[in-house]
Structures are given as structure tokens and as C-alpha cells.
CSV table of C-alpha atoms in Angstrom, one decimal:
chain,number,residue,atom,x,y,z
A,7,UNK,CA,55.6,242.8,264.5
A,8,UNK,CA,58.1,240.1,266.0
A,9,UNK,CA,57.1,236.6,264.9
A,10,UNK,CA,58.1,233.2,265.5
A,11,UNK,CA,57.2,229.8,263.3
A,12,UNK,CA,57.6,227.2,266.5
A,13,UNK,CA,57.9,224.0,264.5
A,14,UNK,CA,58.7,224.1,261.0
A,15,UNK,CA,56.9,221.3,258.8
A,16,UNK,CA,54.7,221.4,256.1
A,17,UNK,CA,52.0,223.9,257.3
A,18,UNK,CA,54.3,226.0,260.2
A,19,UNK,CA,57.5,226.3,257.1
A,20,UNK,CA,54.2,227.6,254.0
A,21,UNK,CA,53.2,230.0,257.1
A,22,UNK,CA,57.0,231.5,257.7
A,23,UNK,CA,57.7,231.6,254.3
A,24,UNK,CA,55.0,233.6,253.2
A,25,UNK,CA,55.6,235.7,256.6
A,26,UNK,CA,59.1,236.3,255.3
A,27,UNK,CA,58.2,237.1,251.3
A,28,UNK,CA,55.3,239.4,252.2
A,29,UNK,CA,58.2,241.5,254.0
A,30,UNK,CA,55.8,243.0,256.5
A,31,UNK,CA,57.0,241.5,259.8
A,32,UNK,CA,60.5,240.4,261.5
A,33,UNK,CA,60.0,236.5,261.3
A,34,UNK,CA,62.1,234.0,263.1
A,35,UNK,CA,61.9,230.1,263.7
A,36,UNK,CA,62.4,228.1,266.4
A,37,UNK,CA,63.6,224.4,264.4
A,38,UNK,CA,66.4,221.6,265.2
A,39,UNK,CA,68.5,219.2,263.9
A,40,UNK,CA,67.8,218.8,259.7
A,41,UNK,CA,65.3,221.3,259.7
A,42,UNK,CA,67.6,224.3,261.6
A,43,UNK,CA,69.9,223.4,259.2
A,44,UNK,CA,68.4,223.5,256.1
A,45,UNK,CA,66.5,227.2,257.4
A,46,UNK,CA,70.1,228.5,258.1
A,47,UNK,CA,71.9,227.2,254.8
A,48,UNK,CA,69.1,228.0,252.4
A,49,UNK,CA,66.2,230.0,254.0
A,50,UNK,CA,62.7,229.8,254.3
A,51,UNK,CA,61.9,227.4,251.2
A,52,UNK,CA,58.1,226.9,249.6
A,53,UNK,CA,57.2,225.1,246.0
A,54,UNK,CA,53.4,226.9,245.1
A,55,UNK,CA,52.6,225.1,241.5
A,56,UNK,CA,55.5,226.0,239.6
A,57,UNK,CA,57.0,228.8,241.7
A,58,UNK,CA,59.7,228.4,244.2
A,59,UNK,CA,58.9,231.0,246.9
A,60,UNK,CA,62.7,231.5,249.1
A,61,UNK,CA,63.9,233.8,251.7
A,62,UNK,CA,66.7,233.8,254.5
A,63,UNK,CA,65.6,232.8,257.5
A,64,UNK,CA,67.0,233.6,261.2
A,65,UNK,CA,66.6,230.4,263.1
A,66,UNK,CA,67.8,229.0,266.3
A,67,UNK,CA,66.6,226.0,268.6
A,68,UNK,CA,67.1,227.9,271.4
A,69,UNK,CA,64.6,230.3,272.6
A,70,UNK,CA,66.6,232.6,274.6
A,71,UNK,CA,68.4,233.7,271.1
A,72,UNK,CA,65.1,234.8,269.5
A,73,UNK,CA,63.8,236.4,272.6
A,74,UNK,CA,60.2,237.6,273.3
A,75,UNK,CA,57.8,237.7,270.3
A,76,UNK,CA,54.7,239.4,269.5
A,77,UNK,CA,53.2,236.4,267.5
A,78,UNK,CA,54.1,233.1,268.6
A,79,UNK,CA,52.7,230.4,266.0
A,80,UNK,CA,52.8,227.3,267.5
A,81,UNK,CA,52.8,224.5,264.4
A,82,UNK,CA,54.3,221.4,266.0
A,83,UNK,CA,52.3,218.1,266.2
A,84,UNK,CA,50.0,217.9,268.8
A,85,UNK,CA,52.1,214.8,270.2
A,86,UNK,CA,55.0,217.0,270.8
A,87,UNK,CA,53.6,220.2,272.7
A,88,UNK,CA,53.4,219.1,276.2
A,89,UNK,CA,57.3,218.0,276.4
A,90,UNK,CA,57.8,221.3,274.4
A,91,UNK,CA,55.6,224.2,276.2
A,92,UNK,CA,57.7,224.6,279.1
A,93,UNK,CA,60.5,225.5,277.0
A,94,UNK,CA,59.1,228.0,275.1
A,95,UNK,CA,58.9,230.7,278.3
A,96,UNK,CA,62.1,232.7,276.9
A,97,UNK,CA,59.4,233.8,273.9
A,98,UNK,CA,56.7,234.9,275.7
A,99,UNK,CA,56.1,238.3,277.1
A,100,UNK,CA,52.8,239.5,278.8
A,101,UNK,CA,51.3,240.8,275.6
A,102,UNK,CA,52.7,237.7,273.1
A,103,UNK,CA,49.7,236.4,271.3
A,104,UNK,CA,49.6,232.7,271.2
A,105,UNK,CA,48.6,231.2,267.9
A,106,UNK,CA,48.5,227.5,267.6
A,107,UNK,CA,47.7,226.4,263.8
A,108,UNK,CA,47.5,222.3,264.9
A,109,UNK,CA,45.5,219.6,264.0
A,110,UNK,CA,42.2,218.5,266.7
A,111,UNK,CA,41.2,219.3,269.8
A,112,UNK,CA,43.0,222.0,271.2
A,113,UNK,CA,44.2,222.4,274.9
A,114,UNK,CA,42.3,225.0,276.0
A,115,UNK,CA,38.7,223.7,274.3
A,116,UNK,CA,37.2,223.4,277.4
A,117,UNK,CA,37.8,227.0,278.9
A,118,UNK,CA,34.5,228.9,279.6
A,119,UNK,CA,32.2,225.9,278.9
A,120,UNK,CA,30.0,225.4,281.9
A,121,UNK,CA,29.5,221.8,280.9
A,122,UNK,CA,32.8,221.0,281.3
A,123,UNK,CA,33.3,222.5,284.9
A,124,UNK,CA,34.0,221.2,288.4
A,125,UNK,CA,31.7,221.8,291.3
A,126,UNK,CA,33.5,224.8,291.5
A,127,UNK,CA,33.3,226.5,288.2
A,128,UNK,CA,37.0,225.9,287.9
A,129,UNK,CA,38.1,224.9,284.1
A,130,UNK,CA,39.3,221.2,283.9
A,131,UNK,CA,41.7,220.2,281.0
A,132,UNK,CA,41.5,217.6,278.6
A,133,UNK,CA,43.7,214.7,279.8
A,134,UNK,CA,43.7,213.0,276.5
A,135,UNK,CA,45.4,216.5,274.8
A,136,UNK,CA,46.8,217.9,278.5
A,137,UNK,CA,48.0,215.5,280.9
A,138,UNK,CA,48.3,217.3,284.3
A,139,UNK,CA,47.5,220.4,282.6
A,140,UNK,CA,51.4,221.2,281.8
A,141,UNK,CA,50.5,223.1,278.5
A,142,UNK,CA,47.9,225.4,280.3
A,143,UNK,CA,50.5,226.0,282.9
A,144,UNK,CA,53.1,226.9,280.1
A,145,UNK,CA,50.6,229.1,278.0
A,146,UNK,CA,48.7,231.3,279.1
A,147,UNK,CA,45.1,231.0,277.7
A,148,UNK,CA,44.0,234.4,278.0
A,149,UNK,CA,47.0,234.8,275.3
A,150,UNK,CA,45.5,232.3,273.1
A,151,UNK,CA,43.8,233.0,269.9
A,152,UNK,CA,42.0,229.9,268.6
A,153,UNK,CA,43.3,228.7,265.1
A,154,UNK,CA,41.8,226.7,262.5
A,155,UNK,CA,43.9,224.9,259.0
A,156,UNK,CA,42.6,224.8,256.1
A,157,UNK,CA,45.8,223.8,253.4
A,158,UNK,CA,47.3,220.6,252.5
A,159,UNK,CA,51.2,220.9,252.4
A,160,UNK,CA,53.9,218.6,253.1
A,161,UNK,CA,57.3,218.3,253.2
A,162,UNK,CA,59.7,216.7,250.4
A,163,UNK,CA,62.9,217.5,252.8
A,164,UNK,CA,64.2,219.1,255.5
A,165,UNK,CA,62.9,222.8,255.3
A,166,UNK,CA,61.4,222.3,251.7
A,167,UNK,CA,57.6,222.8,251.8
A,168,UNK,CA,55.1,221.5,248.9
A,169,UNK,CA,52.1,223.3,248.5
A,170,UNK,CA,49.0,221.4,247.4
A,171,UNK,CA,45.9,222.8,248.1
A,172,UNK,CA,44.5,225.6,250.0
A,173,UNK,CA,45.4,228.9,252.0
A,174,UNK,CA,42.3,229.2,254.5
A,175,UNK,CA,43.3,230.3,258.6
A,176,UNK,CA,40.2,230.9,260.4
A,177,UNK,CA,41.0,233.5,263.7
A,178,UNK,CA,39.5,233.9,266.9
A,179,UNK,CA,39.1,234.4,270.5
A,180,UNK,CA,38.3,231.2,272.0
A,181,UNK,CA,35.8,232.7,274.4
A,182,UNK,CA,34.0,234.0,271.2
A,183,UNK,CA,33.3,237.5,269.9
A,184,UNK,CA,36.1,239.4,267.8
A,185,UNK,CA,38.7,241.8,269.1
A,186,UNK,CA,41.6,244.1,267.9
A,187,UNK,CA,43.9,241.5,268.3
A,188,UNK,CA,41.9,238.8,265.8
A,189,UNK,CA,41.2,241.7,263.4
A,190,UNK,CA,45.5,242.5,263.7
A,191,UNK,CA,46.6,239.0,263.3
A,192,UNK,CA,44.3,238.1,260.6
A,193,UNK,CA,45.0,241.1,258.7
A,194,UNK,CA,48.7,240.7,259.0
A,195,UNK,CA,48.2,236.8,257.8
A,196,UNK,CA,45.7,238.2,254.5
A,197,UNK,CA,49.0,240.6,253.0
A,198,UNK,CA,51.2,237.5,253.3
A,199,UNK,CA,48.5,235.6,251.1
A,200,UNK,CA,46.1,233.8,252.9
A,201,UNK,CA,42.4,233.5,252.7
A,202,UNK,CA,41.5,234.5,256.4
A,203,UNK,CA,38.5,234.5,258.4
A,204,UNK,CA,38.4,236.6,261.7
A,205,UNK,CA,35.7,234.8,263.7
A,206,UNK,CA,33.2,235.1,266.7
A,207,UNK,CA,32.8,231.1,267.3
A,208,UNK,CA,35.5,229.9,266.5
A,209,UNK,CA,35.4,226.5,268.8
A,210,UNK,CA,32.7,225.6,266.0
A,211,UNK,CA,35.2,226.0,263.5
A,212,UNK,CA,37.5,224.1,265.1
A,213,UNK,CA,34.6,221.7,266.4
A,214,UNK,CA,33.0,221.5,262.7
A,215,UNK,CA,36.6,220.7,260.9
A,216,UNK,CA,37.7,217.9,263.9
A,217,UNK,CA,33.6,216.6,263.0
A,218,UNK,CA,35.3,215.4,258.8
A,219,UNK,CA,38.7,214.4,260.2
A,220,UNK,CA,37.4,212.3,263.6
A,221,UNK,CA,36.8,209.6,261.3
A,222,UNK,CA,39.0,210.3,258.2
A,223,UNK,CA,42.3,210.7,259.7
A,224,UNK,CA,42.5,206.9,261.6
A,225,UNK,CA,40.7,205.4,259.3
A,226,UNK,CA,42.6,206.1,256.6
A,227,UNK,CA,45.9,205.5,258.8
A,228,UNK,CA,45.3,202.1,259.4
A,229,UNK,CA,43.8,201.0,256.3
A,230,UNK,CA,46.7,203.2,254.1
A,231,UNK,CA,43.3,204.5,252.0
A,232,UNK,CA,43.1,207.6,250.1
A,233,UNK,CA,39.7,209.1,251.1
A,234,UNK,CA,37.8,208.5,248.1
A,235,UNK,CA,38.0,205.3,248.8
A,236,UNK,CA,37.1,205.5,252.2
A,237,UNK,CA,33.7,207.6,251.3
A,238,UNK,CA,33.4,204.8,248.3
A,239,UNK,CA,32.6,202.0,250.5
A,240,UNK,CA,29.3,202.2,251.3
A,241,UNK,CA,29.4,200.3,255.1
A,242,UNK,CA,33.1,202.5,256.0
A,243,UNK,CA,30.7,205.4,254.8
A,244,UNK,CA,28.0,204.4,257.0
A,245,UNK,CA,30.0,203.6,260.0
A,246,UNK,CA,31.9,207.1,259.3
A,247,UNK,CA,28.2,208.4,259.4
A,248,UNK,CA,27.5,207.0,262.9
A,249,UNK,CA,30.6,207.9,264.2
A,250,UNK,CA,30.1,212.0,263.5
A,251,UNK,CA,26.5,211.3,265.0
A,252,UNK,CA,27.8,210.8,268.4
A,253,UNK,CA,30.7,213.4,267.6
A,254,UNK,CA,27.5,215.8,266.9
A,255,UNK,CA,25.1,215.0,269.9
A,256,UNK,CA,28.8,215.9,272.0
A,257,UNK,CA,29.2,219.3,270.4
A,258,UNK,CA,25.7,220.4,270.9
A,259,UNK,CA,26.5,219.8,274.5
A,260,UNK,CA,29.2,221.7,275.0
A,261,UNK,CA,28.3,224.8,272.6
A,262,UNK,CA,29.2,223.5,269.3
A,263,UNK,CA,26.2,222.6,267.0
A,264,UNK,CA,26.3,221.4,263.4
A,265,UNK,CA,23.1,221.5,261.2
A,266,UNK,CA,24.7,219.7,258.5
A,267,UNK,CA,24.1,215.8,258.2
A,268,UNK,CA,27.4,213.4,258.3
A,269,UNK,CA,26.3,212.8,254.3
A,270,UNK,CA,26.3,216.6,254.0
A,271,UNK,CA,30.3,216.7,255.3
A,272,UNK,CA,30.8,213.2,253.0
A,273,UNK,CA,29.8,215.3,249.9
A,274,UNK,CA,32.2,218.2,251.0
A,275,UNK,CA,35.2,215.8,251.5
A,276,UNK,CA,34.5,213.9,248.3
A,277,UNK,CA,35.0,216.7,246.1
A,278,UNK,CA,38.4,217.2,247.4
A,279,UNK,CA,39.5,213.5,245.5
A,280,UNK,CA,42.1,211.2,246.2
A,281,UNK,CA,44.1,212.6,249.1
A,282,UNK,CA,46.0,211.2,251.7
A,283,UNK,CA,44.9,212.8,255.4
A,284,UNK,CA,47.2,213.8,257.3
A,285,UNK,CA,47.6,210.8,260.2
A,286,UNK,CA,48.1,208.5,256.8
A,287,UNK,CA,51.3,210.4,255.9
A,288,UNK,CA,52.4,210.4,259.5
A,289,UNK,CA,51.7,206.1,259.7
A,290,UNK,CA,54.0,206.3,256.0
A,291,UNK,CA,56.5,208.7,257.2
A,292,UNK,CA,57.0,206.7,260.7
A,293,UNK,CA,56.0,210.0,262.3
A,294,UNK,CA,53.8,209.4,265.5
A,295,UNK,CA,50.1,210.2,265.2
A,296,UNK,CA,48.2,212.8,266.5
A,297,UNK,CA,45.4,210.0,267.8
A,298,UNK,CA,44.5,211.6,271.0
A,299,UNK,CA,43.9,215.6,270.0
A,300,UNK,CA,41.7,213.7,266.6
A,301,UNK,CA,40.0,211.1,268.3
A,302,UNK,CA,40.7,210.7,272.1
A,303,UNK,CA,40.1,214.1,272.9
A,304,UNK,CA,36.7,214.2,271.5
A,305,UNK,CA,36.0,210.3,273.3
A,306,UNK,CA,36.7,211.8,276.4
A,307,UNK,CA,34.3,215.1,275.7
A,308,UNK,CA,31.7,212.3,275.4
A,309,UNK,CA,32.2,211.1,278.9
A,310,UNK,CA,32.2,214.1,280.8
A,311,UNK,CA,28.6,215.2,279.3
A,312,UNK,CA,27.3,211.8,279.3
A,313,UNK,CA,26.9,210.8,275.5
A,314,UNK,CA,27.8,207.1,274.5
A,315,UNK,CA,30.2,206.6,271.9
A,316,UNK,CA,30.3,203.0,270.9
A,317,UNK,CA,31.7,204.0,267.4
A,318,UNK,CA,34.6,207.0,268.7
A,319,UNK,CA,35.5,204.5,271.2
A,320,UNK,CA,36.3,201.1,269.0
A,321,UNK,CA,38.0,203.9,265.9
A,322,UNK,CA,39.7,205.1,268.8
A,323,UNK,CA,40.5,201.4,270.2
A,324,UNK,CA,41.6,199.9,267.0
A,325,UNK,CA,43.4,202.7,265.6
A,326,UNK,CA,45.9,203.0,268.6
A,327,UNK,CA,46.5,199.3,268.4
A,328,UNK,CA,47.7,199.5,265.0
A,329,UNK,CA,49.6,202.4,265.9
A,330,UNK,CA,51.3,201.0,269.0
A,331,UNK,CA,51.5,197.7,266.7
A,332,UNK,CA,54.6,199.9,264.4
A,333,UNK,CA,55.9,202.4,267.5
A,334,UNK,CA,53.4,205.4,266.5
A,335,UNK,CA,51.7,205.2,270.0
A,336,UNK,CA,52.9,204.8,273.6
A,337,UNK,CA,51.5,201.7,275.1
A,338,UNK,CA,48.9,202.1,277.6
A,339,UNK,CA,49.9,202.6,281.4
């Protein structure tokens, strides 16, 4: 199998280096500037504990010189993919699978959901996640298998991943059901290393993970928390807990329920200690934030099927004035 790692940071360089150590597929990246660099003078680079996993990598950032793929992992920040999908034809063929293994809301959330139909039964994009629809045009969803993170890695330099925590992908057709092509992908992901789930809903997955990090990621951007100490407050806690409320009344509308309660989640995320979430390290790294797949996306969800979102909506107000505040965020038109 032909893959290619399109953006390699933390999570997109752990996934093509284990790709490349496990030895059982042709993997390629498509990187530029520091990062192309560093993939063509010392390979595919990973620190696990106190092992440094390295391989040579073949890496271009063009993607007419890697040519059509069989596995296209799509790893870039969600901020970036709607400049990017257009240029990322030369890699797809009619049978590429499309894997995107990003943070949020993903483009195509809204396919097959009645809910979230015209008059016409015709799917409608996200606007907060696919302006115009330019990403659907790029990439085809019925080549789209639906992808869901669970690691913490980062990056220490160009091309130089850190592993912290975790190695769990969840896989699976974003209509629901499995397939031979989930059961393929996932199995090809377990002999590189990771812990994968193939499975039939996995819009709840992706729904249920975006349900801890709605509130986690911005609030711990703009106050520069860890989130213990987030969960430790007891009114951040409770507004965190009113917050997933209206995230939850949302999902059950559109084919995503949760049994759990928002205290449930907050005793899931506790365990996992002082950790920095992923928006905070983009706010310290000057990176810009991935505010609209986290938070806007699922504001706008709320409006289409009529629940009010008094909570989503100041997080989301606030956090993208703090973030427009330092150069994180466009400013509104």
C-alpha cells in the first residue's frame, strides 16, 4: 500500500514514523520549508519514552512528485485545509482512501443527516469548518473514512516528534456501518502499533471526543491553564458543565447521543493530570487556533436544529477575541 502523511507535526510525523518502522507499506510525506528539510536530512524521527524510533523518509512539497496514493492521511490543522485541499489533486486517484486524523468538527459531519438538509435533501456544509464548500469540492466524501485522535505528541523541532501519551485511532465510514476498507486501514495502522478501533458510528466518536475538548481547548488557551486546574475551579467546572449541556441537546439532534453527564467526561479528563490541550500549545507556540472546527463548528450545528447556546456562543465570543487580540484569528468580515 502507497501512503502519504499530508502535514507532518506532532500527531501526522508519530503516524509516518511508525508507518515507515513497521516496514509494511511505501510511505511518503508531503512537508515544506523546516519540516521537508529535516524529513530529507534525517528521516522520519519519533522519541517514545526512552527510545528514539528513525527511518529515511521520501518527502517532497510537491504533490505531482509523490503521485497517486492509496492512503492519503490528512494531519494538517484544521485552519490550513481549505487553502490546501485543492492542491492535493495530483494524490488522489478514484480509489485513494481519504483519512483525515484532525482535531473537531470535520468537513463532511453533516453528510447523510436529514436534520441538516435543504428543502431538497441536498447536504449543506459547515461554513464555520467549509467556507463555500471548497474542501468538499477537493475531496471526495464518498473517499472519506472518518478519523478520530486519541495521543498527545508534540513537536520539539522540525521533524522531531515527542511522544507523550497514547496510541488510540478510531476508523470508520462516516455514513456508519463497517466495510473492507475500515477493517484494511485499521489493520494496516494495528502492525505499525496503534490501538485501533474499526467502528460503525463513528460521528459519535468524533461527536463524544469534540463533547471534552469544546470547552477544554479555549478555555485553557486563553487562560494559559493546565486542565487540572480548569476542572479544579469549581464555577469554570460548572460553566464547562453547561456548556457540553447544550453541546449534548445538539448531538441528540443530529444523531449523536451521549448518556454520560458533563461530570461523568470531567472525571475521565481529570485522570489524565496536568496537561496542556492542544489550542494552549498553539496560543504558546504563536500557531493559529483551530477555534472554528472546536467550537464554531458545533455553535453553528446549534442553529441550524434550533438549540440555544448561550454558553458555546460567549466561549466562542471571547476566545476569538483573545485570539484575534495576538494574530491567532482573522478578524471578522
Amino acid at each position: 500500500m502507497k501512503i502519504c502523511i499530508v502535514g507532518v507535526g506532532a500527531i501526522g510525523g508519530y503516524l509516518g514514523t511508525r508507518l515507515t518502522v513497521a516496514g509494511s507499506a511505501q510511505v511518503c510525506a508531503l512537508a515544506r520549508g523546516a519540516t521537508l528539510a529535516a524529513l530529507n536530512e534525517q528521516g522520519w524521527r519519533a522519541q517514545v519514552g526512552d527510545r528514539l524510533l528513525q527511518a529515511p523518509a521520501v518527502a517532497s512539497d510537491q504533490p505531482a512528485a509523490l503521485g497517486v496514493q492509496d492512503l492519503l492521511i490528512i494531519a494538517v490543522k484544521a485552519t490550513a485545509l481549505s487553502e490546501l485541499a485543492p492542491q492535493l489533486s495530483p494524490l488522489i486517484g478514484p480509489d485513494t482512501v481519504l483519512l483525515p486524523a484532525m482535531n473537531g468538527v470535520p468537513w463532511w459531519f453533516t453528510q447523510g443527516v436529514a436534520e441538516l438538509a435543504d428543502a431538497r435533501g441536498q447536504w449543506l456544509p459547515l461554513h464555520s469548518v467549509d467556507p463555500g464548500g471548497r474542501i468538499a469540492a477537493a475531496l471526495p466524501a464518498e473517499q472519506v473514512l472518518g478519523c478520530v485522535v486519541h495521543m498527545s505528541c508534540s513537536t520539539s523541532a522540525p521533524g522531531l516528534v515527542q511522544h507523550k501519551m497514547g496510541a488510540g485511532l478510531i476508523v470508520g465510514e462516516p455514513v456508519g456501518g463497517l466495510s473492507e476498507r475500515v477493517e484494511r486501514v485499521a489493520g494496516l495502522l494495528r502492525q505499525a502499533g496503534f490501538d485501533v478501533t474499526a467502528s460503525a458510528r463513528v460521528r459519535e466518536d468524533i461527536w463524544y471526543k469534540l463533547w471534552g475538548n469544546l470547552t477544554m481547548n479555549p478555555l485553557s488557551a486563553f487562560t494559559g491553564a493546565t486542565i487540572d486546574r480548569l476542572l479544579a475551579d469549581p464555577q469554570v467546572r460548572d460553566y464547562c458543565s453547561a456548556a457540553m449541556l447544550e453541546a449534548q441537546a445538539i448531538g441528540a439532534r443530529v444523531g449523536c447521543p451521549i448518556a454520560q453527564t458533563p461530570e461523568d467526561r470531567h472525571a475521565i479528563t481529570a485522570r489524565l493530570g496536568a496537561f496542556k490541550s492542544s489550542m494552549l500549545q498553539d496560543v504558546e507556540a504563536g500557531r493559529a487556533i483551530e477555534l472554528d472546527a472546536i467550537v464554531g463548528a458545533v455553535h453553528e450545528l446549534g442553529q441550524r436544529v434550533g438549540v440555544a447556546t448561550p454558553h458555546i456562543s460567549a466561549l466562542l465570543g471571547l476566545t476569538r477575541v483573545f485570539a484575534q487580540q495576538r494574530g491567532l484569528y482573522p478578524p471578522l468580515a
